[in-house]
Coordinates of C-alpha atoms and ligand atoms in Angstrom, one line a residue:
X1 CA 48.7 200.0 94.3
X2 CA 49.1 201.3 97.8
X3 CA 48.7 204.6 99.4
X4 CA 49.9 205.8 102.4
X5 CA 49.1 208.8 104.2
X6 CA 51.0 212.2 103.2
X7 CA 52.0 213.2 106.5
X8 CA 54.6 210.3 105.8
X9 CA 56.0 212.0 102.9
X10 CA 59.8 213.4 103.1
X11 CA 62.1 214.3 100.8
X12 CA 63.8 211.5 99.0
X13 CA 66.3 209.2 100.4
X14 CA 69.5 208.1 99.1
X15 CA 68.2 204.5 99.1
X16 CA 65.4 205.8 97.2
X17 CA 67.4 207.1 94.6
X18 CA 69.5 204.4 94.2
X19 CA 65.9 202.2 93.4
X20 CA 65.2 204.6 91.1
X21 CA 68.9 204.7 89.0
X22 CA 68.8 200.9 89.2
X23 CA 65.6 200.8 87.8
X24 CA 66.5 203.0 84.9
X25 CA 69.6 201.1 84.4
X26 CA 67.6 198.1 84.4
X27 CA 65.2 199.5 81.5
X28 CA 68.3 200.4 79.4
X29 CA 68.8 196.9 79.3
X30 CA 66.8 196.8 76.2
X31 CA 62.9 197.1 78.3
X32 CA 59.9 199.4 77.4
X33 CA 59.8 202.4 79.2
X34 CA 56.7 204.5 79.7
X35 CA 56.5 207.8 81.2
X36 CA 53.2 209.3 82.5
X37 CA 52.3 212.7 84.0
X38 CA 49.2 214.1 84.8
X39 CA 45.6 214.6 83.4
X40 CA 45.7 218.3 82.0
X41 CA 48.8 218.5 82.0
X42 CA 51.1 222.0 83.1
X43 CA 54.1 223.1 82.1
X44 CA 55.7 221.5 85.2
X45 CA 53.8 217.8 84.1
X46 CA 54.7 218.4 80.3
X47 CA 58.2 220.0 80.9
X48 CA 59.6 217.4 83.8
X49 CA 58.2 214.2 81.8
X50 CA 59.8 215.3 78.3
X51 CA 62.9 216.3 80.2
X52 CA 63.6 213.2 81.3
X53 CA 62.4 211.4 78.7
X54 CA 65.1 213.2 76.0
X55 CA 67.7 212.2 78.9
X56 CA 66.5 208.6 78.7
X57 CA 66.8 208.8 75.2
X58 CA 70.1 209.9 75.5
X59 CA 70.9 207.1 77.6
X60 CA 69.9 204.5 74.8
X61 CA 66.8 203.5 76.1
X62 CA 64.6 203.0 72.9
X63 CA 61.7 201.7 73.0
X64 CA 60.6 204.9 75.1
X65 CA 57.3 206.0 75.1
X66 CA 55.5 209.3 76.9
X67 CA 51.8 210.2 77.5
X68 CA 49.1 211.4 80.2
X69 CA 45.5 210.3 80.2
X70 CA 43.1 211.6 77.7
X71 CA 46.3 211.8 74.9
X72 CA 44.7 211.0 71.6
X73 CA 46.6 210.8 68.2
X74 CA 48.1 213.9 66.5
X75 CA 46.2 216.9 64.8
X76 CA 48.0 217.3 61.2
X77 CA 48.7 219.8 59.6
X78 CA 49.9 223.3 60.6
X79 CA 53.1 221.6 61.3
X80 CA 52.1 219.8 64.8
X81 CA 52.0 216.4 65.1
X82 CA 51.4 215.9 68.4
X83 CA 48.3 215.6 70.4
X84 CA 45.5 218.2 70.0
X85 CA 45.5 218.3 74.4
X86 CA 48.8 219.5 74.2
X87 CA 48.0 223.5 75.4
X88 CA 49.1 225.2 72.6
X89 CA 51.9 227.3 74.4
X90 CA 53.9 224.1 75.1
X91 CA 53.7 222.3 71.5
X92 CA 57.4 223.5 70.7
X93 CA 58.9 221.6 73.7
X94 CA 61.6 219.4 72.6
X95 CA 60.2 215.5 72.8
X96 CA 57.1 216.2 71.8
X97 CA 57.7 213.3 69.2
X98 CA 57.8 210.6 72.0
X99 CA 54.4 211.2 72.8
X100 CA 51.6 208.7 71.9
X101 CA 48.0 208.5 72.5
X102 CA 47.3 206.9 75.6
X103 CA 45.5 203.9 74.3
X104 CA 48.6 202.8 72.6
X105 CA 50.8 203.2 75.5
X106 CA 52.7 200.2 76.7
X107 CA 49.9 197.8 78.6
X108 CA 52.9 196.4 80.9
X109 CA 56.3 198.6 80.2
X110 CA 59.1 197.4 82.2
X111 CA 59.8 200.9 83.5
X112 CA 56.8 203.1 84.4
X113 CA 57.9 206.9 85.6
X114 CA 55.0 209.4 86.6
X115 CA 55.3 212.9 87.0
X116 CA 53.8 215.7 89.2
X117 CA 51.1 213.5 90.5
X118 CA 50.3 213.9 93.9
X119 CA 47.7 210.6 93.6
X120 CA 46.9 207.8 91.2
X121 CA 43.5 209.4 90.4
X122 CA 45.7 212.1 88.6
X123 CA 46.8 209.2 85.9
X124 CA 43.1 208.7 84.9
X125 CA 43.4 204.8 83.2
X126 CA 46.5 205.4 82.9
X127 CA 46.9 204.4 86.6
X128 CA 46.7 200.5 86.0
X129 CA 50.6 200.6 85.1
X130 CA 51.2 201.1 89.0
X131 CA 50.2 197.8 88.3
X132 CA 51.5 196.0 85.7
X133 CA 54.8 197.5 85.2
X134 CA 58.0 195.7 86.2
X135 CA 59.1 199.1 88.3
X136 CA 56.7 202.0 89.2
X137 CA 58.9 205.3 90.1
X138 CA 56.7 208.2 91.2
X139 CA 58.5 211.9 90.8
X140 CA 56.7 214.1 92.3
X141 CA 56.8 217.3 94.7
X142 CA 53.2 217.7 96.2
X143 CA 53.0 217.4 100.4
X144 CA 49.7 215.7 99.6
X145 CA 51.3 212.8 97.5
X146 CA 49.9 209.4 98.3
X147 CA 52.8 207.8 97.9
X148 CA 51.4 205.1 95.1
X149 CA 53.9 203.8 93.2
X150 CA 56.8 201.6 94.4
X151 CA 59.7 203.7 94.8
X152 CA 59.3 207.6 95.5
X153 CA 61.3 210.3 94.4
X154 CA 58.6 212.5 96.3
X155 CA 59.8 215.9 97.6
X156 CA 57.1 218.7 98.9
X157 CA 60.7 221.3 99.8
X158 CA 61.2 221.1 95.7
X159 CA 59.2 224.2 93.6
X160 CA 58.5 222.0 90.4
X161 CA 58.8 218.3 89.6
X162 CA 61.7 219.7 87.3
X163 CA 63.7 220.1 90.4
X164 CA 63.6 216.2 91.2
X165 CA 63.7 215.2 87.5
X166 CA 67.1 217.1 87.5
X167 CA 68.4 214.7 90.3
X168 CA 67.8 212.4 88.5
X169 CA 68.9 213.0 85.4
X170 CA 72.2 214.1 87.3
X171 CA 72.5 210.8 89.0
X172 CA 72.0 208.8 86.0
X173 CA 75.0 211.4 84.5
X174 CA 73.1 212.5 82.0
X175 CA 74.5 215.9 80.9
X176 CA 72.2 218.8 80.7
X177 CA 71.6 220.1 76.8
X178 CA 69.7 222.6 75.2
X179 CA 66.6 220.5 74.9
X180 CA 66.5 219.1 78.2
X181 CA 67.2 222.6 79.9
X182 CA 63.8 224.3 77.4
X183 CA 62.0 221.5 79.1
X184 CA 62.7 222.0 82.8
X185 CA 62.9 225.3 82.4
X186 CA 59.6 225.6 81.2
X187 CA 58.4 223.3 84.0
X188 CA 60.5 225.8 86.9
X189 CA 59.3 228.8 85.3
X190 CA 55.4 227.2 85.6
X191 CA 55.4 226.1 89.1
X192 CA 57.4 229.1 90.4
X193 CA 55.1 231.4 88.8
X194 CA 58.2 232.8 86.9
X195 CA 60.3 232.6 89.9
X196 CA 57.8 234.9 92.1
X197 CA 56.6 232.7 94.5
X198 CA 58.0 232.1 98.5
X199 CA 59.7 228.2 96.9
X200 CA 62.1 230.8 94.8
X201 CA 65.0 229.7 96.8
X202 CA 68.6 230.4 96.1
X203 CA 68.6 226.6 94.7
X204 CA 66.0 227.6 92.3
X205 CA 67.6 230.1 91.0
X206 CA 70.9 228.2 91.0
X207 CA 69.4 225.4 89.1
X208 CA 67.9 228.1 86.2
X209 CA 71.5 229.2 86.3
X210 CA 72.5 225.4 85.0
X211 CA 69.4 225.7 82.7
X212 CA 70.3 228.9 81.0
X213 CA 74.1 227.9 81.0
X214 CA 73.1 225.6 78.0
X215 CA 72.7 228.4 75.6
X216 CA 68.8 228.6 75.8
X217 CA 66.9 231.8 75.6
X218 CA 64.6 232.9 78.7
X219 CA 63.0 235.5 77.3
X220 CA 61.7 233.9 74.2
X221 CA 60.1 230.7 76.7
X222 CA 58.2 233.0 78.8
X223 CA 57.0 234.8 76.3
X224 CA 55.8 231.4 74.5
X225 CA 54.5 230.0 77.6
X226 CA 53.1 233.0 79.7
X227 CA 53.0 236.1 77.0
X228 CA 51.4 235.0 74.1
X229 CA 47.5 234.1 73.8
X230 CA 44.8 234.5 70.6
X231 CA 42.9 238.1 70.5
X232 CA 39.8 236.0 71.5
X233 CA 41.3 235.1 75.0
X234 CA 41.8 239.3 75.9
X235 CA 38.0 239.8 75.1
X236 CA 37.2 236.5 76.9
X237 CA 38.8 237.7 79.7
X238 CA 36.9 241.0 79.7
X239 CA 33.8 239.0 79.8
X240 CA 34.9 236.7 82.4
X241 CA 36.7 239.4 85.1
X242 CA 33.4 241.6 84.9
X243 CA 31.9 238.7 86.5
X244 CA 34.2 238.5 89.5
X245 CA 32.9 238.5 92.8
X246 CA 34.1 240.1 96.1
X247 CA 33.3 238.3 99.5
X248 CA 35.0 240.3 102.1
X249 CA 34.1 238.4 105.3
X250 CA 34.1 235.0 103.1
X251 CA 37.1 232.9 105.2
X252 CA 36.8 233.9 108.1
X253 CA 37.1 237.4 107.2
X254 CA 40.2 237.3 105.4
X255 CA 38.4 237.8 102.3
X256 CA 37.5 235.3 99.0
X257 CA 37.4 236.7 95.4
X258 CA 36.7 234.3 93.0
X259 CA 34.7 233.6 89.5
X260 CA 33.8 231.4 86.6
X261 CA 33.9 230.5 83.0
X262 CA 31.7 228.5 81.2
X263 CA 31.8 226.5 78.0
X264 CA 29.5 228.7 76.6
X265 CA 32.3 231.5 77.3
X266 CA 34.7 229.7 75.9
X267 CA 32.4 228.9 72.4
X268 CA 31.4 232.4 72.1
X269 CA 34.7 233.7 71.8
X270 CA 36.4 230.4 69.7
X271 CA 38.2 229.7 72.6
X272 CA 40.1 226.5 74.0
X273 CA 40.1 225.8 77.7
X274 CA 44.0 226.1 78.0
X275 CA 43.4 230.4 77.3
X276 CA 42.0 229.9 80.6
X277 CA 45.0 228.7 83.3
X278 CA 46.0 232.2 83.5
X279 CA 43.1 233.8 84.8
X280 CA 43.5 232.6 88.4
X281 CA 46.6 234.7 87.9
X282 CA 44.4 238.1 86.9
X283 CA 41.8 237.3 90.0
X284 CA 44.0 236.7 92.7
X285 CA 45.5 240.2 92.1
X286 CA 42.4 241.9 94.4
X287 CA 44.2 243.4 97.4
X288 CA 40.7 242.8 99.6
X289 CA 41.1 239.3 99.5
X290 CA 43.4 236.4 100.8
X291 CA 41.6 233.4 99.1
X292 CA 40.7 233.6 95.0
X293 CA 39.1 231.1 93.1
X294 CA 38.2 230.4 89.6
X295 CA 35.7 227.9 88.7
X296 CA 36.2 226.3 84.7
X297 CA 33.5 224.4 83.3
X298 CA 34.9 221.2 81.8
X299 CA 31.2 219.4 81.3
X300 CA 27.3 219.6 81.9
X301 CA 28.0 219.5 85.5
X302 CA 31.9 219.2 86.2
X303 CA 33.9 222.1 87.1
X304 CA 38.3 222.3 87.3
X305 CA 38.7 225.3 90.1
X306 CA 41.6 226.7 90.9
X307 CA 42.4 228.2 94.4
X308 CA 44.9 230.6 95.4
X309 CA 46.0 232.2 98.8
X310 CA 48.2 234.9 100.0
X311 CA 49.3 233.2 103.1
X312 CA 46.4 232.9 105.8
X313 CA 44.3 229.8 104.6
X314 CA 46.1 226.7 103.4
X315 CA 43.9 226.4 100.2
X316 CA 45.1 222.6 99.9
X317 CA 43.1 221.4 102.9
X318 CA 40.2 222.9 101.2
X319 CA 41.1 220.9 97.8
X320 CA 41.8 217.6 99.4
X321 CA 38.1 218.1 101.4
X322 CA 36.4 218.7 98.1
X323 CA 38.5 215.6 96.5
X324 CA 41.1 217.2 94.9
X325 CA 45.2 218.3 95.9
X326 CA 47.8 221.0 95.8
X327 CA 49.8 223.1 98.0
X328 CA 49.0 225.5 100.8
X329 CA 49.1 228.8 98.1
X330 CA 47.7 226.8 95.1
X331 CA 45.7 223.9 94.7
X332 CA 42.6 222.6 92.6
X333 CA 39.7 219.8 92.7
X334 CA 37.1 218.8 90.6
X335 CA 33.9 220.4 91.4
X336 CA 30.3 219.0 90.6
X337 CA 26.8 220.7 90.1
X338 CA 26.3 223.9 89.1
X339 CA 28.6 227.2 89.7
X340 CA 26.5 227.7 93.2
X341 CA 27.0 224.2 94.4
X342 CA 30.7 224.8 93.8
X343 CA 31.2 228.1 95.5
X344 CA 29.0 227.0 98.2
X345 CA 31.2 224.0 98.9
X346 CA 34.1 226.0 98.3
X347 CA 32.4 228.7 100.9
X348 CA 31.4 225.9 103.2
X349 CA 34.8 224.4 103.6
X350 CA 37.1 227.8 103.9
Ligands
LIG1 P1 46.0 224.9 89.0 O1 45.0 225.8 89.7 O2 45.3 224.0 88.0 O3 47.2 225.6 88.5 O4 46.5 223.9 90.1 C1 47.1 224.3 91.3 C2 47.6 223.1 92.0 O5 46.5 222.3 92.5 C3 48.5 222.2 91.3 O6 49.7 221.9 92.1 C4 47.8 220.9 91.0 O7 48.6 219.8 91.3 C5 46.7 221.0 92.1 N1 45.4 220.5 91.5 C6 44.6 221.2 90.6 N2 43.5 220.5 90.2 C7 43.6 219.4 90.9 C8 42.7 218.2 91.0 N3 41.6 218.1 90.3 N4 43.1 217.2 91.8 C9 44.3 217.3 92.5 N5 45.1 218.3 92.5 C10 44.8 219.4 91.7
LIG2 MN1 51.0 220.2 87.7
LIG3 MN1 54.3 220.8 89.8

């Protein structure tokens, strides 16, 4: 696999998107075809990968599988058959069914298509198919991608990876139904913070506009995905928010409010970790600050933070320093050591 700066990456080409139509066409010739998207996976990874998967379905292509690293086999019962890492809000997105566990994913499909990556590292083990696959097609709309695949449908102007899995699909002629429009909605509505953030553009909305032509219902998603969380989470959150800490000369005096949730939080209030993606979204509402963070224990000593900004520090060179990747307003990296060790570094860098 080979990556390349990011200050090379640009929007795609037409030449790139011809490599990547021929390479679909040439997996509807009766190859396997895995698609991959990242470790945790958002509503943008989930939404863009199942997306395109129905439309590949659609197309014929059968022997069609989807996954992202840690994807074990299904929790039964309750009525979902997926896998248990599948946040709970998203486990009614249509394609759910194509899903397998990782280590029974294709060892060498013919296709491989991976979504909202910005590096290789963000397909855990599932990264060797950059590798062994016949044709490795990276969709993807980070400024920091890598650029590790072999043909890039890479571009850092789109708001989601939804955005370039619609070109896509569009260019392979697949029609826009119901079920592909829940998916990339869901993925648009994710990444745009529903359709609040700066990347809102006119095209944005014009593309929710295709979305919702199809019949499907906006309200009901967003509530599903953004309005609906156990009792536990709203007194987990008390818990966690009284916590919060105000550093008003932190950044070079722009200000940094930030705090952090442990797995013993999470335990105390039978809580999974997915309750926990909106509360970067409850922190970074203090006026007195530019730069929030919030620092989620995943293990002993390993930390998923996310960072937000309000416009004068590009959060995503503080990621990338610390290992890690986003954009300039939002971006995340894997911290290590204890909660200090983190904020220090986080402290250190900004
Ligand atoms: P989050 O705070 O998890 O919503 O992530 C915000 C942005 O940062 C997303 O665009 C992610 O792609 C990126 N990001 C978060 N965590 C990581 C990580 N460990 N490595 C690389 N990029 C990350
Ligand atoms: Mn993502
Ligand atoms: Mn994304």
């Amino acid at each position: 696999m080979v990556e390349v700066p990011a200050a090379e990456a640009a929007e795609p080409t037409a030449a790139d998107w011809a490599a990547a139509v021929a390479a679909v066409r040439g997996g509807q010739a009766g190859g396997t075809v895995l698609l991959v998207c990242h470790v945790n996976p958002d509503g943008d990874a989930l939404g863009s990968m199942l997306g395109v998967a129905l439309g590949l379905r659609r197309l014929g292509i059968t022997q069609l599988q989807a996954t992202f690293p840690g994807a074990t086999a299904g929790a039964t019962g309750g009525g979902y058959a997926g896998p248990p890492e599948v946040p709970e809000p998203f486990r009614w997105l249509p394609g759910l069914d194509l899903v397998v566990p990782a280590d029974s994913a294709y060892p060498a499909p013919d296709l491989f298509l991976c979504f909202d990556a910005a590096s290789a590292s963000r397909l855990g083990a599932l990264a060797d198919r950059l590798d062994t696959a016949g044709a490795a097609v990276v969709l993807d709309h980070h400024a920091s991608n890598t650029r590790f695949g072999g043909i890039h449908l890479v571009d850092p102007g789109a708001a989601a990876t939804s955005v370039v899995a619609e070109g896509l699909l569009s260019r392979l002629e697949v029609p826009l139904d119901a079920e592909i429009a829940q998916c990339l909605y869901v993925a648009l509505a994710t990444d745009t913070g529903s359709f609040r953030f700066d990347m809102t553009t006119p095209a944005v909305h014009e593309m929710a506009a295709r979305l919702i032509a199809t019949g499907i219902s906006p309200g009901e998603i967003s509530r599903r995905i953004f309005d609906t969380r156990p009792f536990g989470a709203v007194r987990l959150y008390g818990d966690v928010l009284q916590r919060a800490q105000l550093e008003p000369d932190a950044a070079g005096g722009v200000g940094l409010v930030w705090t952090y949730a442990t797995l013993d939080d999470l335990a105390r209030h039978g809580q999974k970790a997915y309750v926990l993606e909106a509360l970067i979204d409850s922190v970074r509402c203090a006026a007195e600050a530019d730069v929030s963070c919030v620092i989620k224990q995943v293990g002993p000593a390993e930390w998923a933070v996310s960072m937000r900004s309000k416009g004068a520090v590009d959060v995503s060179r503080v990621a990338v320093a610390l290992g890690g990747g986003g954009h300039r307003l939002a971006a995340g990296f894997t911290g290590r050591g204890t909660v200090d060790d983190v904020i220090g570094a986080i402290r250190a860098e900004l």
